[in-house]
Amino acid sequence: MRRGAWVVGLIIPAGLAIVWEIAVRAGLAPGRLMPPPSRLFQTAWALARSGELQTHVVATMARVLLGFAIGAAAGTLLGMLNGASAWAMRLLDPSIQALRAIPSIAWVPLFILWLGIFETSKLALIALGVFFPVYLGILSAIRSVDRKLIEVGRVFGLSRTGIALRITWPAVMPTWIASLRTGLGLGFMFVVAAELMGASEGLGYLLLDGQQMGRADSILVAMIIFAVLGKISDGVLVALSRPVLRWQDTNRIRL
Amino acid sequence: MTQLVVKGIGKTYADGTEALRGVDIHVGTGEIVAILGGSGCGKTTLLRLIAGLDRASTGTIAVDGVALNGTHAAISAVFQEPRLLPWLTTEANIAFGGRRLAAAERQARAASLLARVGLAGHGARWPRELSGGQQQRIAIARALIGHPGVLLLDEPFSALDPFTRTSLHDLLLDLWRELRPTVVMVTHDIEEAVVLADRIVVMRPHPGRVQETLPVDLPRPRDRLAPAFDLTKRNVLRAINRSLAEAPSGHGAAAGGGVSPWV
């Protein structure tokens, strides 16, 4: 791609924003349910000045990151266990697959009943959403490691642990990181669900509040900030993983 | 300096297929033995048994009089595909074969072998950036870094073009002269066997057995165009035709209606 060619992608969103701004200012459209860009900037600015926006962002990000950490760690550990041991696989995988068949949001009432309406139930929901893609990703990656490379490890005298650390783990790494990215995306999805079911702070709360107060501008601001946060988190994950994935074709990393 | 003795080796798979029966091969110290045969004669199976990657059903394999049980520090291998670890640089791939060496010696030997196989300056590249022939050079260096007594080669040049293959034959012989490992190589290329080997073991299929063993009494370096070279090739070809003639009738059909696939 030529340098600067990405600008083409801005034509539609920027064009629509400008047209809408003009339409509302010229009185051609009311702009109450779909506020123009300038209104959104004002709302965001006001929220930021009062410090309210930072509170919401911090609350949401803390939930996403903590839930993600718990879910990703559990998914990785169980995936590794079941990938390493056929016996553990036979014992555990059917139950995990059965739980996976339940749509994660369906757990909400039970989590609230068990864990209360505050942070714990929210974290549980997010961790659960993150768990499944990470578990499935690492498990299938371990099971599809090239047997021929394992044989190289055996011929050159690696122990079982040595093979796991020096062959299986690096071979699994790309799929594992891809599954973490999927998991992180789902983490953002489930934080919205968790905050919509009742929260006093967080971007999901801002969404709900905007709906109840009839303020489309704060709903849209919250949505845009979700998009920005999601993109930034994914970018950080990709940047962190880049050094260990340097050996791959670069076009695969840029996906 | 290592002797390899294969005695009464048989291999029957769980599904009842008999891949090898009563194979005896004696490889002297520093000798190059080529195992020649078509598909289905169990030559790769035999190499996997020597490497310790599979278990024999009967018989023993011994290195310097000690029976093997699984993989062994004295035995290393080059496979049909380079099988480099894609997440290690080429130099680190070579070093990977020297896990039993001390770190300092491993680094020094990896660097010198890299140059020795003609890839000095390519040590920091990734395997995917190298050509097939270059990757196989790295695989050979990886197999030799740990001072193996026995080097196993499983059709290592079969996927390469004739030009690359010939230059790798030369490289292998140079390294062999220098390090003198005992070499067992599996191939289906008659010329390759005659260029490289001190002895050629011709195998016959269904189940895999030794048909006959032919010495290659040609001075090194060998001239592929010399009449004596051609004569040896023809002798090997005759042995192969005998092995096909004696094969069970079912195999004749599989090999193309009884016509030798070698001519």
Short mmCIF file of C-alpha atoms in Angstrom, two decimals:
data_model
loop_
_atom_site.label_atom_id
_atom_site.label_comp_id
_atom_site.label_asym_id
_atom_site.label_seq_id
_atom_site.Cartn_x
_atom_site.Cartn_y
_atom_site.Cartn_z
CA MET A 1 0.00 0.00 0.00
CA ARG A 2 1.30 3.45 -0.86
CA ARG A 3 2.07 5.72 2.05
CA GLY A 4 -0.89 7.89 2.97
CA ALA A 5 -3.32 5.74 1.01
CA TRP A 6 -5.23 5.02 4.24
CA VAL A 7 -6.66 8.56 4.00
CA VAL A 8 -9.16 7.15 1.50
CA GLY A 9 -10.80 5.31 4.39
CA LEU A 10 -11.59 8.64 6.06
CA ILE A 11 -13.69 9.95 3.17
CA ILE A 12 -16.97 8.30 4.19
CA PRO A 13 -16.96 8.95 7.98
CA ALA A 14 -15.57 12.49 7.67
CA GLY A 15 -17.89 13.27 4.76
CA LEU A 16 -20.96 12.04 6.64
CA ALA A 17 -19.96 14.05 9.72
CA ILE A 18 -19.58 17.24 7.71
CA VAL A 19 -22.84 16.74 5.82
CA TRP A 20 -24.71 16.09 9.06
CA GLU A 21 -23.17 19.11 10.76
CA ILE A 22 -24.24 21.33 7.87
CA ALA A 23 -27.71 19.77 7.71
CA VAL A 24 -28.37 20.39 11.41
CA ARG A 25 -26.95 23.93 11.35
CA ALA A 26 -29.00 24.82 8.30
CA GLY A 27 -32.12 23.64 10.13
CA LEU A 28 -32.76 20.82 7.67
CA ALA A 29 -32.64 18.21 10.44
CA PRO A 30 -33.51 18.48 14.15
CA GLY A 31 -30.39 16.74 15.50
CA ARG A 32 -32.00 15.84 18.82
CA LEU A 33 -31.82 12.06 18.37
CA MET A 34 -28.73 12.24 16.19
CA PRO A 35 -26.66 15.17 17.42
CA PRO A 36 -24.09 16.70 15.05
CA PRO A 37 -20.33 16.26 15.65
CA SER A 38 -19.94 19.65 17.29
CA ARG A 39 -22.49 18.69 19.96
CA LEU A 40 -20.64 15.45 20.63
CA PHE A 41 -17.38 17.37 21.12
CA GLN A 42 -19.11 19.74 23.54
CA THR A 43 -20.60 16.86 25.52
CA ALA A 44 -17.31 14.99 25.65
CA TRP A 45 -15.48 18.13 26.68
CA ALA A 46 -17.98 18.89 29.43
CA LEU A 47 -17.78 15.32 30.73
CA ALA A 48 -13.99 15.47 30.68
CA ARG A 49 -13.82 18.87 32.41
CA SER A 50 -16.03 17.70 35.26
CA GLY A 51 -13.83 14.61 35.67
CA GLU A 52 -16.88 12.41 35.17
CA LEU A 53 -15.55 10.92 31.94
CA GLN A 54 -12.27 9.84 33.54
CA THR A 55 -14.16 8.14 36.36
CA HIS A 56 -16.24 6.17 33.83
CA VAL A 57 -13.25 5.24 31.70
CA VAL A 58 -11.20 4.11 34.69
CA ALA A 59 -14.09 2.03 36.07
CA THR A 60 -14.74 0.32 32.73
CA MET A 61 -11.10 -0.32 31.93
CA ALA A 62 -10.43 -1.73 35.40
CA ARG A 63 -13.29 -4.20 34.94
CA VAL A 64 -12.22 -5.19 31.43
CA LEU A 65 -8.56 -5.65 32.31
CA LEU A 66 -9.14 -7.53 35.55
CA GLY A 67 -11.83 -9.75 34.00
CA PHE A 68 -9.63 -10.30 30.98
CA ALA A 69 -6.65 -11.23 33.15
CA ILE A 70 -8.70 -13.78 35.11
CA GLY A 71 -10.41 -15.26 32.06
CA ALA A 72 -7.26 -15.36 29.93
CA ALA A 73 -5.20 -16.95 32.71
CA ALA A 74 -7.84 -19.61 33.39
CA GLY A 75 -8.33 -20.30 29.67
CA THR A 76 -4.60 -20.55 29.07
CA LEU A 77 -3.93 -22.83 32.04
CA LEU A 78 -6.84 -25.18 31.34
CA GLY A 79 -6.06 -25.19 27.62
CA MET A 80 -2.44 -26.10 28.35
CA LEU A 81 -3.46 -28.79 30.83
CA ASN A 82 -5.90 -30.41 28.40
CA GLY A 83 -3.44 -30.02 25.54
CA ALA A 84 -0.71 -31.75 27.53
CA SER A 85 -2.70 -34.57 29.07
CA ALA A 86 -5.10 -36.80 27.18
CA TRP A 87 -6.54 -37.91 30.50
CA ALA A 88 -7.29 -34.33 31.65
CA MET A 89 -8.80 -33.70 28.20
CA ARG A 90 -11.21 -36.62 28.53
CA LEU A 91 -12.12 -35.58 32.04
CA LEU A 92 -12.54 -31.84 31.64
CA ASP A 93 -13.23 -30.94 28.04
CA PRO A 94 -16.79 -32.35 27.79
CA SER A 95 -17.87 -30.25 30.78
CA ILE A 96 -16.21 -27.13 29.41
CA GLN A 97 -17.84 -27.66 26.01
CA ALA A 98 -21.21 -28.11 27.72
CA LEU A 99 -20.77 -24.83 29.60
CA ARG A 100 -19.73 -23.14 26.37
CA ALA A 101 -23.06 -24.05 24.84
CA ILE A 102 -24.76 -21.72 27.33
CA PRO A 103 -24.81 -18.15 26.00
CA SER A 104 -22.63 -16.24 28.46
CA ILE A 105 -25.23 -13.52 29.07
CA ALA A 106 -27.59 -16.19 30.37
CA TRP A 107 -25.37 -16.45 33.44
CA VAL A 108 -26.20 -12.89 34.51
CA PRO A 109 -29.15 -13.64 36.82
CA LEU A 110 -27.31 -16.48 38.50
CA PHE A 111 -24.14 -14.43 38.96
CA ILE A 112 -26.16 -11.62 40.54
CA LEU A 113 -27.89 -14.10 42.82
CA TRP A 114 -24.59 -15.70 43.82
CA LEU A 115 -22.18 -12.81 43.77
CA GLY A 116 -24.31 -9.73 44.32
CA ILE A 117 -24.91 -6.77 42.07
CA PHE A 118 -21.50 -5.14 42.55
CA GLU A 119 -18.07 -5.78 41.07
CA THR A 120 -17.73 -9.54 41.57
CA SER A 121 -20.62 -10.54 39.33
CA LYS A 122 -19.43 -8.15 36.61
CA LEU A 123 -15.90 -9.54 36.69
CA ALA A 124 -17.24 -13.09 36.60
CA LEU A 125 -19.24 -12.36 33.46
CA ILE A 126 -16.31 -10.70 31.68
CA ALA A 127 -13.88 -13.45 32.72
CA LEU A 128 -16.30 -16.10 31.48
CA GLY A 129 -16.62 -14.37 28.11
CA VAL A 130 -12.84 -14.13 27.74
CA PHE A 131 -12.22 -17.69 28.94
CA PHE A 132 -13.77 -19.65 26.06
CA PRO A 133 -11.96 -18.23 23.03
CA VAL A 134 -8.63 -18.35 24.86
CA TYR A 135 -9.21 -21.93 26.03
CA LEU A 136 -10.30 -23.15 22.60
CA GLY A 137 -7.54 -21.23 20.83
CA ILE A 138 -4.66 -22.57 22.86
CA LEU A 139 -6.07 -26.09 23.00
CA SER A 140 -6.51 -26.41 19.25
CA ALA A 141 -3.08 -24.82 18.70
CA ILE A 142 -1.40 -27.34 21.00
CA ARG A 143 -3.18 -30.21 19.31
CA SER A 144 -2.08 -29.07 15.87
CA VAL A 145 1.62 -28.51 16.61
CA ASP A 146 3.65 -30.06 13.80
CA ARG A 147 4.66 -33.57 14.89
CA LYS A 148 7.74 -33.26 12.72
CA LEU A 149 9.11 -30.42 14.83
CA ILE A 150 8.45 -32.43 18.00
CA GLU A 151 10.56 -35.19 16.48
CA VAL A 152 13.39 -32.72 15.94
CA GLY A 153 13.25 -31.97 19.66
CA ARG A 154 13.37 -35.68 20.47
CA VAL A 155 16.30 -36.41 18.15
CA PHE A 156 18.29 -33.58 19.70
CA GLY A 157 17.68 -34.83 23.20
CA LEU A 158 14.94 -32.60 24.60
CA SER A 159 12.97 -33.93 27.56
CA ARG A 160 9.17 -33.79 27.64
CA THR A 161 9.38 -30.47 29.49
CA GLY A 162 12.03 -29.23 27.09
CA ILE A 163 9.79 -30.02 24.13
CA ALA A 164 6.86 -28.23 25.80
CA LEU A 165 8.94 -25.11 26.47
CA ARG A 166 11.12 -24.95 23.39
CA ILE A 167 8.87 -26.34 20.68
CA THR A 168 5.21 -26.49 21.66
CA TRP A 169 5.10 -23.11 23.39
CA PRO A 170 6.69 -21.02 20.60
CA ALA A 171 4.65 -22.92 18.02
CA VAL A 172 1.43 -22.14 19.89
CA MET A 173 2.28 -18.49 20.52
CA PRO A 174 0.73 -16.93 17.37
CA THR A 175 -2.62 -18.68 17.86
CA TRP A 176 -2.55 -17.93 21.56
CA ILE A 177 -2.07 -14.22 20.92
CA ALA A 178 -4.81 -14.22 18.28
CA SER A 179 -7.14 -15.85 20.81
CA LEU A 180 -6.19 -13.25 23.44
CA ARG A 181 -7.19 -10.53 20.97
CA THR A 182 -10.54 -12.23 20.37
CA GLY A 183 -10.91 -12.59 24.14
CA LEU A 184 -10.17 -8.93 24.72
CA GLY A 185 -12.79 -7.97 22.15
CA LEU A 186 -15.33 -10.14 23.95
CA GLY A 187 -14.23 -8.61 27.25
CA PHE A 188 -15.39 -5.21 25.95
CA MET A 189 -18.63 -6.74 24.77
CA PHE A 190 -19.34 -8.25 28.17
CA VAL A 191 -18.35 -5.17 30.15
CA VAL A 192 -21.17 -3.34 28.36
CA ALA A 193 -23.58 -6.12 29.26
CA ALA A 194 -22.32 -6.10 32.85
CA GLU A 195 -22.62 -2.34 33.22
CA LEU A 196 -26.03 -2.20 31.57
CA MET A 197 -27.35 -4.61 34.17
CA GLY A 198 -26.70 -2.04 36.84
CA ALA A 199 -23.73 0.13 37.68
CA SER A 200 -23.15 3.54 39.22
CA GLU A 201 -20.13 4.28 37.08
CA GLY A 202 -18.53 3.13 33.86
CA LEU A 203 -19.18 3.81 30.20
CA GLY A 204 -22.04 1.31 30.21
CA TYR A 205 -23.64 3.37 32.94
CA LEU A 206 -23.19 6.44 30.71
CA LEU A 207 -25.03 4.58 27.94
CA LEU A 208 -27.92 3.64 30.22
CA ASP A 209 -28.06 7.10 31.76
CA GLY A 210 -28.16 8.66 28.30
CA GLN A 211 -31.05 6.42 27.35
CA GLN A 212 -33.04 7.23 30.48
CA MET A 213 -32.38 10.97 30.21
CA GLY A 214 -33.02 10.99 26.48
CA ARG A 215 -29.51 12.26 25.82
CA ALA A 216 -28.35 10.79 22.52
CA ASP A 217 -25.16 12.85 22.71
CA SER A 218 -23.84 11.12 25.83
CA ILE A 219 -24.80 7.71 24.41
CA LEU A 220 -22.82 8.46 21.26
CA VAL A 221 -19.87 9.80 23.24
CA ALA A 222 -19.79 6.59 25.29
CA MET A 223 -19.97 4.47 22.12
CA ILE A 224 -17.12 6.37 20.48
CA ILE A 225 -14.99 6.08 23.60
CA PHE A 226 -15.66 2.32 23.69
CA ALA A 227 -14.40 2.10 20.13
CA VAL A 228 -11.28 4.12 20.95
CA LEU A 229 -10.51 2.12 24.09
CA GLY A 230 -11.02 -1.19 22.28
CA LYS A 231 -8.75 -0.15 19.47
CA ILE A 232 -6.05 1.10 21.85
CA SER A 233 -6.14 -2.06 24.00
CA ASP A 234 -5.88 -4.26 20.92
CA GLY A 235 -3.02 -2.12 19.65
CA VAL A 236 -1.19 -2.48 22.96
CA LEU A 237 -1.64 -6.26 22.85
CA VAL A 238 -0.32 -6.40 19.29
CA ALA A 239 2.62 -4.17 20.17
CA LEU A 240 3.48 -6.34 23.18
CA SER A 241 3.33 -9.49 21.09
CA ARG A 242 5.34 -8.13 18.17
CA PRO A 243 8.80 -9.00 19.54
CA VAL A 244 7.88 -12.68 20.03
CA LEU A 245 6.16 -12.96 16.64
CA ARG A 246 8.89 -11.31 14.58
CA TRP A 247 9.67 -14.65 12.92
CA GLN A 248 6.27 -14.74 11.24
CA ASP A 249 5.36 -13.20 7.92
CA THR A 250 4.69 -9.56 8.64
CA ASN A 251 1.39 -9.48 6.78
CA ARG A 252 -0.02 -11.99 9.26
CA ILE A 253 0.77 -9.70 12.18
CA ARG A 254 -0.98 -6.72 10.60
CA LEU A 255 -4.37 -8.46 10.45
CA MET B 1 34.14 -42.83 16.02
CA THR B 2 31.15 -45.00 16.21
CA GLN B 3 30.01 -48.37 15.00
CA LEU B 4 26.38 -49.10 14.35
CA VAL B 5 24.98 -52.62 14.39
CA VAL B 6 21.42 -53.36 13.32
CA LYS B 7 20.50 -56.92 14.14
CA GLY B 8 17.36 -58.89 13.29
CA ILE B 9 15.20 -55.76 13.18
CA GLY B 10 11.53 -56.27 12.45
CA LYS B 11 8.69 -53.80 12.67
CA THR B 12 5.01 -54.64 12.58
CA TYR B 13 2.57 -51.79 13.08
CA ALA B 14 -0.49 -52.00 15.29
CA ASP B 15 -2.71 -52.49 12.22
CA GLY B 16 -0.76 -55.65 11.35
CA THR B 17 1.27 -54.17 8.48
CA GLU B 18 4.72 -55.69 8.47
CA ALA B 19 7.15 -52.94 7.44
CA LEU B 20 10.47 -54.67 8.15
CA ARG B 21 11.59 -58.24 8.67
CA GLY B 22 14.95 -59.54 9.86
CA VAL B 23 17.11 -56.61 8.81
CA ASP B 24 20.83 -56.93 9.58
CA ILE B 25 23.13 -54.04 8.74
CA HIS B 26 26.59 -53.45 10.08
CA VAL B 27 28.02 -49.97 9.62
CA GLY B 28 31.70 -49.52 10.44
CA THR B 29 33.23 -46.48 12.07
CA GLY B 30 33.28 -43.50 9.73
CA GLU B 31 31.65 -45.46 6.95
CA ILE B 32 28.91 -44.12 4.67
CA VAL B 33 26.19 -46.65 3.97
CA ALA B 34 23.35 -45.82 1.60
CA ILE B 35 20.07 -47.67 1.96
CA LEU B 36 18.42 -47.78 -1.41
CA GLY B 37 14.93 -48.86 -2.25
CA GLY B 38 11.57 -47.84 -3.65
CA SER B 39 8.61 -46.74 -1.61
CA GLY B 40 7.21 -49.36 0.72
CA CYS B 41 10.52 -51.08 1.38
CA GLY B 42 10.66 -49.69 4.90
CA LYS B 43 13.84 -47.69 4.51
CA THR B 44 12.50 -44.61 6.27
CA THR B 45 10.99 -46.84 8.97
CA LEU B 46 14.43 -48.36 9.53
CA LEU B 47 15.99 -44.93 9.90
CA ARG B 48 13.30 -43.88 12.40
CA LEU B 49 14.03 -46.99 14.46
CA ILE B 50 17.76 -46.18 14.51
CA ALA B 51 16.98 -42.58 15.47
CA GLY B 52 14.89 -43.84 18.37
CA LEU B 53 11.71 -42.16 17.12
CA ASP B 54 9.88 -45.51 16.85
CA ARG B 55 10.35 -48.83 18.60
CA ALA B 56 11.31 -52.00 16.78
CA SER B 57 9.09 -55.06 17.22
CA THR B 58 12.05 -57.44 17.16
CA GLY B 59 15.81 -57.20 17.11
CA THR B 60 18.35 -54.77 18.51
CA ILE B 61 20.20 -51.67 17.40
CA ALA B 62 23.53 -51.07 19.09
CA VAL B 63 26.00 -48.18 19.04
CA ASP B 64 29.54 -49.24 19.96
CA GLY B 65 28.13 -52.39 21.52
CA VAL B 66 25.50 -50.66 23.65
CA ALA B 67 21.91 -51.47 22.76
CA LEU B 68 19.77 -48.39 22.10
CA ASN B 69 16.64 -47.57 23.99
CA GLY B 70 15.06 -44.46 22.46
CA THR B 71 16.96 -41.44 21.20
CA HIS B 72 20.69 -41.27 21.81
CA ALA B 73 23.21 -38.45 22.18
CA ALA B 74 25.54 -40.03 19.63
CA ILE B 75 22.89 -40.14 16.91
CA SER B 76 21.59 -37.14 15.02
CA ALA B 77 19.56 -36.75 11.88
CA VAL B 78 18.73 -34.70 8.83
CA PHE B 79 15.20 -35.22 7.61
CA GLN B 80 13.65 -35.10 4.18
CA GLU B 81 12.34 -31.61 4.92
CA PRO B 82 14.68 -29.13 6.65
CA ARG B 83 12.43 -29.05 9.75
CA LEU B 84 14.02 -25.87 11.06
CA LEU B 85 12.30 -24.20 13.99
CA PRO B 86 10.70 -21.15 12.34
CA TRP B 87 10.94 -19.01 15.49
CA LEU B 88 14.71 -19.36 15.78
CA THR B 89 17.21 -17.54 13.60
CA THR B 90 19.34 -19.72 11.36
CA GLU B 91 22.29 -19.57 13.74
CA ALA B 92 20.08 -20.39 16.73
CA ASN B 93 18.71 -23.34 14.74
CA ILE B 94 22.22 -24.69 14.32
CA ALA B 95 22.91 -24.12 18.03
CA PHE B 96 19.70 -26.02 18.85
CA GLY B 97 21.39 -29.23 17.72
CA GLY B 98 24.19 -28.68 20.23
CA ARG B 99 22.12 -28.63 23.39
CA ARG B 100 24.51 -30.99 25.14
CA LEU B 101 27.49 -28.68 24.58
CA ALA B 102 28.54 -25.91 26.98
CA ALA B 103 27.05 -22.56 25.96
CA ALA B 104 30.33 -20.98 24.88
CA GLU B 105 31.37 -23.93 22.73
CA ARG B 106 27.87 -24.13 21.28
CA GLN B 107 27.94 -20.47 20.16
CA ALA B 108 31.42 -20.77 18.68
CA ARG B 109 30.62 -23.98 16.83
CA ALA B 110 27.31 -22.63 15.53
CA ALA B 111 29.09 -19.61 14.08
CA SER B 112 31.86 -21.67 12.50
CA LEU B 113 29.43 -24.25 11.06
CA LEU B 114 27.31 -21.46 9.63
CA ALA B 115 30.33 -20.30 7.69
CA ARG B 116 31.29 -23.89 6.92
CA VAL B 117 27.97 -24.56 5.15
CA GLY B 118 28.43 -21.39 3.12
CA LEU B 119 25.91 -19.16 4.90
CA ALA B 120 28.19 -16.78 6.80
CA GLY B 121 26.36 -13.50 7.25
CA HIS B 122 22.95 -15.21 7.17
CA GLY B 123 22.98 -16.12 10.87
CA ALA B 124 20.41 -13.54 11.95
CA ARG B 125 17.87 -14.40 9.25
CA TRP B 126 14.71 -16.43 9.75
CA PRO B 127 14.41 -19.86 8.15
CA ARG B 128 11.53 -18.71 5.93
CA GLU B 129 13.88 -16.18 4.32
CA LEU B 130 16.16 -18.94 3.05
CA SER B 131 15.78 -21.14 -0.02
CA GLY B 132 15.12 -24.87 0.34
CA GLY B 133 18.76 -25.70 -0.33
CA GLN B 134 19.97 -23.12 2.19
CA GLN B 135 17.56 -24.46 4.79
CA GLN B 136 18.87 -27.96 4.26
CA ARG B 137 22.43 -26.65 4.70
CA ILE B 138 21.38 -25.29 8.09
CA ALA B 139 19.76 -28.64 8.93
CA ILE B 140 23.04 -30.41 8.13
CA ALA B 141 24.97 -27.98 10.32
CA ARG B 142 22.44 -28.50 13.12
CA ALA B 143 22.89 -32.25 12.86
CA LEU B 144 26.68 -31.99 13.04
CA ILE B 145 27.17 -29.39 15.78
CA GLY B 146 26.94 -31.87 18.65
CA HIS B 147 29.78 -34.16 17.42
CA PRO B 148 27.45 -37.04 16.57
CA GLY B 149 28.99 -40.45 16.14
CA VAL B 150 26.22 -41.46 13.76
CA LEU B 151 24.56 -39.15 11.26
CA LEU B 152 21.26 -40.33 9.80
CA LEU B 153 20.07 -38.83 6.52
CA ASP B 154 16.50 -39.48 5.37
CA GLU B 155 16.36 -38.59 1.66
CA PRO B 156 17.66 -35.14 2.59
CA PHE B 157 18.22 -33.94 -0.97
CA SER B 158 15.22 -35.46 -2.71
CA ALA B 159 13.22 -32.20 -2.74
CA LEU B 160 16.05 -30.15 -4.27
CA ASP B 161 16.85 -29.38 -7.89
CA PRO B 162 19.80 -31.29 -9.44
CA PHE B 163 22.17 -28.32 -9.24
CA THR B 164 21.53 -27.68 -5.56
CA ARG B 165 21.59 -31.41 -4.87
CA THR B 166 25.04 -31.83 -6.41
CA SER B 167 26.48 -28.93 -4.44
CA LEU B 168 25.02 -30.38 -1.24
CA HIS B 169 26.59 -33.77 -2.04
CA ASP B 170 29.94 -32.01 -2.20
CA LEU B 171 29.28 -30.14 1.03
CA LEU B 172 28.28 -33.34 2.83
CA LEU B 173 31.40 -35.15 1.68
CA ASP B 174 33.62 -32.24 2.75
CA LEU B 175 32.09 -32.23 6.21
CA TRP B 176 32.29 -36.00 6.43
CA ARG B 177 36.01 -35.95 5.59
CA GLU B 178 36.54 -33.35 8.29
CA LEU B 179 34.38 -34.81 11.10
CA ARG B 180 34.25 -38.49 10.11
CA PRO B 181 30.82 -39.41 11.44
CA THR B 182 29.38 -42.80 10.64
CA VAL B 183 26.66 -42.07 8.07
CA VAL B 184 23.51 -44.00 7.26
CA MET B 185 21.59 -42.42 4.44
CA VAL B 186 18.29 -43.43 2.94
CA THR B 187 17.71 -42.58 -0.68
CA HIS B 188 15.88 -43.62 -3.82
CA ASP B 189 18.41 -41.91 -6.06
CA ILE B 190 20.92 -44.43 -7.48
CA GLU B 191 23.42 -41.80 -8.55
CA GLU B 192 23.33 -40.16 -5.16
CA ALA B 193 24.05 -43.50 -3.50
CA VAL B 194 26.98 -44.20 -5.82
CA VAL B 195 28.44 -40.71 -5.35
CA LEU B 196 28.30 -40.78 -1.57
CA ALA B 197 28.39 -44.31 -0.21
CA ASP B 198 31.09 -46.80 0.66
CA ARG B 199 28.45 -49.50 0.55
CA ILE B 200 24.93 -49.64 -0.82
CA VAL B 201 22.27 -51.75 0.85
CA VAL B 202 19.48 -52.51 -1.61
CA MET B 203 16.17 -53.25 0.07
CA ARG B 204 13.15 -55.05 -1.21
CA PRO B 205 9.57 -54.42 -0.22
CA HIS B 206 6.58 -56.16 1.39
CA PRO B 207 7.90 -56.65 3.97
CA GLY B 208 11.08 -54.58 3.88
CA ARG B 209 14.18 -56.78 3.82
CA VAL B 210 17.76 -56.49 2.71
CA GLN B 211 18.06 -57.72 -0.88
CA GLU B 212 21.82 -57.44 -1.15
CA THR B 213 24.75 -55.26 -0.20
CA LEU B 214 27.05 -53.83 -2.85
CA PRO B 215 30.44 -52.26 -2.15
CA VAL B 216 31.30 -49.08 -4.05
CA ASP B 217 34.97 -49.41 -4.89
CA LEU B 218 35.50 -46.03 -6.48
CA PRO B 219 38.21 -43.60 -5.40
CA ARG B 220 37.11 -40.28 -3.97
CA PRO B 221 36.44 -37.69 -5.22
CA ARG B 222 34.21 -39.59 -7.57
CA ASP B 223 33.76 -38.59 -11.17
CA ARG B 224 30.15 -38.95 -12.18
CA LEU B 225 31.20 -39.15 -15.81
CA ALA B 226 33.79 -41.92 -15.41
CA PRO B 227 32.98 -45.31 -17.02
CA ALA B 228 33.57 -47.07 -13.68
CA PHE B 229 30.89 -44.85 -12.11
CA ASP B 230 28.41 -45.92 -14.77
CA LEU B 231 29.33 -49.54 -14.26
CA THR B 232 28.60 -49.31 -10.55
CA LYS B 233 25.29 -47.61 -11.27
CA ARG B 234 24.37 -50.45 -13.61
CA ASN B 235 25.27 -53.06 -11.00
CA VAL B 236 23.01 -51.32 -8.51
CA LEU B 237 20.22 -51.19 -11.07
CA ARG B 238 20.52 -54.93 -11.65
CA ALA B 239 20.24 -55.55 -7.92
CA ILE B 240 17.10 -53.43 -7.85
CA ASN B 241 15.60 -55.35 -10.75
CA ARG B 242 16.33 -58.61 -8.95
CA SER B 243 14.60 -57.24 -5.86
CA LEU B 244 11.52 -56.40 -7.93
CA ALA B 245 11.52 -59.76 -9.70
CA GLU B 246 11.48 -61.55 -6.35
CA ALA B 247 8.87 -59.31 -4.82
CA PRO B 248 5.40 -60.80 -4.29
CA SER B 249 3.20 -60.57 -7.38
CA GLY B 250 0.93 -57.94 -5.86
CA HIS B 251 3.82 -55.54 -5.75
CA GLY B 252 4.61 -55.85 -9.46
CA ALA B 253 1.27 -54.30 -10.28
CA ALA B 254 1.79 -51.52 -7.75
CA ALA B 255 5.14 -50.67 -9.33
CA GLY B 256 3.55 -50.14 -12.73
CA GLY B 257 2.74 -53.51 -14.25
CA GLY B 258 6.06 -55.16 -13.49
CA VAL B 259 8.13 -52.52 -15.24
CA SER B 260 10.99 -51.34 -13.10
CA PRO B 261 10.44 -47.73 -12.04
CA TRP B 262 14.19 -47.20 -12.28
CA VAL B 263 14.62 -47.42 -16.05
#
